[in-house]
PDB file of C-alpha atoms in Angstrom:
ATOM      1  CA  GLY A   1       0.000   0.000   0.000  1.00 80.00           C
ATOM      2  CA  ARG A   2       0.907   3.668   0.013  1.00 88.00           C
ATOM      3  CA  TYR A   3       0.055   6.928   1.770  1.00 93.00           C
ATOM      4  CA  HIS A   4      -1.789   9.950   0.393  1.00 94.00           C
ATOM      5  CA  TYR A   5      -1.414  13.190   2.338  1.00 97.00           C
ATOM      6  CA  TYR A   6      -3.796  16.112   2.741  1.00 97.00           C
ATOM      7  CA  LYS A   7      -3.803  19.194   4.926  1.00 96.00           C
ATOM      8  CA  LEU A   8      -6.252  21.783   6.216  1.00 94.00           C
ATOM      9  CA  LEU A   9      -5.894  24.946   8.255  1.00 95.00           C
ATOM     10  CA  VAL A  10      -7.749  25.494  11.541  1.00 93.00           C
ATOM     11  CA  GLN A  11      -7.746  29.200  12.410  1.00 91.00           C
ATOM     12  CA  HIS A  12     -10.149  29.467  15.325  1.00 92.00           C
ATOM     13  CA  PRO A  13      -9.301  28.474  18.933  1.00 92.00           C
ATOM     14  CA  LYS A  14     -12.704  26.838  19.564  1.00 92.00           C
ATOM     15  CA  THR A  15     -13.052  24.471  16.625  1.00 93.00           C
ATOM     16  CA  SER A  16     -14.604  21.030  16.379  1.00 93.00           C
ATOM     17  CA  LEU A  17     -13.075  19.044  13.495  1.00 94.00           C
ATOM     18  CA  LYS A  18     -14.640  15.877  12.064  1.00 95.00           C
ATOM     19  CA  ILE A  19     -12.765  13.768   9.514  1.00 97.00           C
ATOM     20  CA  HIS A  20     -14.545  10.935   7.716  1.00 96.00           C
ATOM     21  CA  LEU A  21     -12.812   8.421   5.460  1.00 96.00           C
ATOM     22  CA  ARG A  22     -15.308   6.458   3.390  1.00 94.00           C
ATOM     23  CA  THR A  23     -13.871   3.420   1.630  1.00 90.00           C
ATOM     24  CA  HIS A  24     -15.552   2.423  -1.637  1.00 88.00           C
ATOM     25  CA  GLY A  25     -13.318  -0.519  -2.463  1.00 84.00           C
ATOM     26  CA  GLY A  26     -10.386  -2.170  -0.719  1.00 84.00           C
ATOM     27  CA  ASP A  27      -9.279  -1.016   2.720  1.00 87.00           C
ATOM     28  CA  SER A  28      -7.948   2.381   3.751  1.00 92.00           C
ATOM     29  CA  ASP A  29      -6.845   3.684   7.151  1.00 93.00           C
ATOM     30  CA  LEU A  30      -6.933   7.208   8.581  1.00 97.00           C
ATOM     31  CA  TYR A  31      -4.025   8.898  10.418  1.00 97.00           C
ATOM     32  CA  VAL A  32      -4.062  12.529  11.597  1.00 98.00           C
ATOM     33  CA  GLY A  33      -1.388  14.851  12.928  1.00 98.00           C
ATOM     34  CA  ASN A  34      -0.930  18.505  13.797  1.00 96.00           C
ATOM     35  CA  ILE A  35       2.128  20.773  13.630  1.00 94.00           C
ATOM     36  CA  THR A  36       4.037  18.283  15.799  1.00 95.00           C
ATOM     37  CA  CYS A  37       3.310  15.428  13.348  1.00 96.00           C
ATOM     38  CA  PRO A  38       3.174  16.709   9.735  1.00 96.00           C
ATOM     39  CA  PHE A  39       3.342  13.275   8.041  1.00 97.00           C
ATOM     40  CA  PRO A  40       1.054  11.011  10.069  1.00 98.00           C
ATOM     41  CA  SER A  41       1.468   7.283   9.575  1.00 96.00           C
ATOM     42  CA  LYS A  42       0.731   3.984  11.283  1.00 95.00           C
ATOM     43  CA  GLU A  43       3.954   4.356  13.271  1.00 96.00           C
ATOM     44  CA  HIS A  44       3.651   8.061  14.157  1.00 96.00           C
ATOM     45  CA  CYS A  45       0.381   9.975  14.489  1.00 97.00           C
ATOM     46  CA  ILE A  46      -1.718  11.884  17.013  1.00 97.00           C
ATOM     47  CA  TRP A  47      -5.133  10.411  16.122  1.00 97.00           C
ATOM     48  CA  LYS A  48      -5.979   7.314  14.074  1.00 96.00           C
ATOM     49  CA  ARG A  49      -8.694   4.930  12.978  1.00 94.00           C
ATOM     50  CA  ALA A  50      -7.602   1.771  11.236  1.00 89.00           C
ATOM     51  CA  SER A  51     -10.655  -0.464  11.172  1.00 85.00           C
ATOM     52  CA  PHE A  52     -12.094  -2.258   8.170  1.00 83.00           C
ATOM     53  CA  GLY A  53     -14.611  -0.051   6.365  1.00 82.00           C
ATOM     54  CA  ASP A  54     -15.261   3.620   7.090  1.00 92.00           C
ATOM     55  CA  ASP A  55     -13.065   5.472   9.603  1.00 95.00           C
ATOM     56  CA  ARG A  56     -13.899   8.642  11.550  1.00 96.00           C
ATOM     57  CA  VAL A  57     -11.870  10.939  13.799  1.00 97.00           C
ATOM     58  CA  THR A  58     -13.340  13.834  15.811  1.00 96.00           C
ATOM     59  CA  ILE A  59     -11.016  16.452  17.301  1.00 96.00           C
ATOM     60  CA  ASN A  60     -12.467  19.012  19.690  1.00 94.00           C
ATOM     61  CA  PHE A  61     -10.834  22.209  20.928  1.00 93.00           C
ATOM     62  CA  PHE A  62     -10.696  20.759  24.458  1.00 93.00           C
ATOM     63  CA  ASP A  63      -8.626  17.746  23.287  1.00 95.00           C
ATOM     64  CA  GLU A  64      -5.164  17.922  24.882  1.00 95.00           C
ATOM     65  CA  HIS A  65      -3.512  17.699  21.427  1.00 96.00           C
ATOM     66  CA  PHE A  66      -5.710  20.322  19.733  1.00 96.00           C
ATOM     67  CA  LYS A  67      -3.725  23.232  18.300  1.00 94.00           C
ATOM     68  CA  MET A  68      -4.637  25.998  15.898  1.00 94.00           C
ATOM     69  CA  GLY A  69      -2.788  25.704  12.605  1.00 96.00           C
ATOM     70  CA  TRP A  70      -2.303  22.997  10.020  1.00 97.00           C
ATOM     71  CA  TYR A  71      -3.785  19.535  10.408  1.00 97.00           C
ATOM     72  CA  TYR A  72      -2.250  16.775   8.331  1.00 98.00           C
ATOM     73  CA  ILE A  73      -4.232  13.757   7.195  1.00 98.00           C
ATOM     74  CA  GLY A  74      -2.608  10.544   6.015  1.00 97.00           C
ATOM     75  CA  VAL A  75      -4.700   7.939   4.217  1.00 95.00           C
ATOM     76  CA  PHE A  76      -3.063   4.550   3.822  1.00 93.00           C
ATOM     77  CA  GLY A  77      -4.425   2.376   1.034  1.00 88.00           C
ATOM     78  CA  ALA A  78      -3.762  -1.201   2.087  1.00 76.00           C
ATOM     79  CA  GLY A  79      -3.689  -4.265  -0.132  1.00 71.00           C
ATOM     80  CA  LYS A  80      -2.271  -5.229  -3.491  1.00 71.00           C
ATOM     81  CA  MET A  81      -5.332  -4.106  -5.457  1.00 70.00           C
ATOM     82  CA  GLY A  82      -5.370  -0.620  -3.902  1.00 72.00           C
ATOM     83  CA  CYS A  83      -8.527   1.092  -2.738  1.00 82.00           C
ATOM     84  CA  GLU A  84     -10.950   3.881  -3.560  1.00 88.00           C
ATOM     85  CA  PHE A  85     -12.003   6.381  -0.931  1.00 91.00           C
ATOM     86  CA  THR A  86     -13.654   9.711  -0.218  1.00 94.00           C
ATOM     87  CA  LEU A  87     -12.157  11.915   2.475  1.00 95.00           C
ATOM     88  CA  THR A  88     -14.397  14.547   4.091  1.00 96.00           C
ATOM     89  CA  ALA A  89     -13.336  17.150   6.639  1.00 94.00           C
ATOM     90  CA  ARG A  90     -15.973  19.243   8.401  1.00 93.00           C
ATOM     91  CA  TRP A  91     -15.408  21.781  11.103  1.00 89.00           C
ATOM     92  CA  LYS A  92     -17.391  24.223  13.181  1.00 88.00           C
ATOM     93  CA  ASP A  93     -16.101  27.320  14.876  1.00 80.00           C
ATOM     94  CA  ALA A  94     -17.675  30.480  16.225  1.00 61.00           C
ATOM     95  CA  THR A  95     -17.892  32.157  12.802  1.00 60.00           C
ATOM     96  CA  GLU A  96     -18.739  29.580  10.134  1.00 56.00           C
ATOM     97  CA  TYR A  97     -19.397  26.002   9.114  1.00 51.00           C
ATOM     98  CA  ASN A  98     -16.993  24.466   6.603  1.00 59.00           C
ATOM     99  CA  ASP A  99     -17.137  21.303   4.505  1.00 60.00           C
ATOM    100  CA  LYS A 100     -14.398  19.947   2.253  1.00 63.00           C
ATOM    101  CA  SER A 101     -14.110  16.619   0.479  1.00 63.00           C
ATOM    102  CA  SER A 102     -11.669  14.771  -1.713  1.00 62.00           C
ATOM    103  CA  GLY A 103     -11.825  11.441  -3.471  1.00 62.00           C
ATOM    104  CA  GLY A 104      -8.980   9.226  -4.493  1.00 59.00           C
ATOM    105  CA  ARG A 105      -7.517   5.863  -5.260  1.00 51.00           C
ATOM    106  CA  SER A 106      -4.461   4.362  -3.671  1.00 47.00           C
ATOM    107  CA  GLY A 107      -3.210   3.785  -7.228  1.00 41.00           C
ATOM    108  CA  GLY A 108      -2.912   7.533  -7.830  1.00 36.00           C
ATOM    109  CA  GLY A 109      -6.266   8.554  -9.332  1.00 32.00           C
ATOM    110  CA  GLY A 110      -8.371  11.485  -8.278  1.00 32.00           C
ATOM    111  CA  GLY A 111     -11.982  12.362  -8.595  1.00 29.00           C
ATOM    112  CA  GLY A 112     -15.183  13.181  -6.863  1.00 26.00           C
ATOM    113  CA  GLU A 113     -14.200  16.452  -5.211  1.00 27.00           C
ATOM    114  CA  LYS A 114     -16.859  18.795  -3.876  1.00 30.00           C
ATOM    115  CA  ARG A 115     -14.178  21.108  -2.506  1.00 33.00           C
ATOM    116  CA  GLU A 116     -10.588  19.982  -2.164  1.00 36.00           C
ATOM    117  CA  VAL A 117      -8.770  19.006   0.970  1.00 47.00           C
ATOM    118  CA  GLY A 118      -6.039  17.869  -1.438  1.00 42.00           C
ATOM    119  CA  THR A 119      -5.751  15.317  -4.199  1.00 39.00           C
ATOM    120  CA  PRO A 120      -3.596  12.215  -4.553  1.00 41.00           C
ATOM    121  CA  ASN A 121      -1.845  13.937  -7.473  1.00 36.00           C
ATOM    122  CA  SER A 122      -0.687  16.825  -5.258  1.00 34.00           C
ATOM    123  CA  PRO A 123       0.127  15.377  -1.818  1.00 38.00           C
ATOM    124  CA  THR A 124       1.979  17.361   0.782  1.00 37.00           C
ATOM    125  CA  ARG A 125       4.530  14.553   0.750  1.00 35.00           C
ATOM    126  CA  LYS A 126       5.011  11.710  -1.687  1.00 32.00           C
ATOM    127  CA  GLY A 127       5.351   8.344  -0.005  1.00 34.00           C
TER     128      GLY A 127
END
């Protein structure tokens, strides 16, 4: 398998961030980091969900690891056949409600974006 990396900026001190990884084929796992962990992986991450099927992570402003700034999302596509997934990040703060999505394949495709978090063709780090 291989990693695809995405990032998003949290600019409000009282933010609730919800990340949803929907797997359409194969198996994919979700790893999240902040400024202290810019390339989250199975071995090094702040938050993770690595179950079969859909994965979700919720980060609230009262979480001990919450920080304003960049959040980095690593999606690992496991298996020899790769996987297809949709990644959605939603957050609420005192001023607005935001929703961003990105689709991808572990083989390097793209597709299905409503609004980009990032695409497999332009990761923050190639892996």
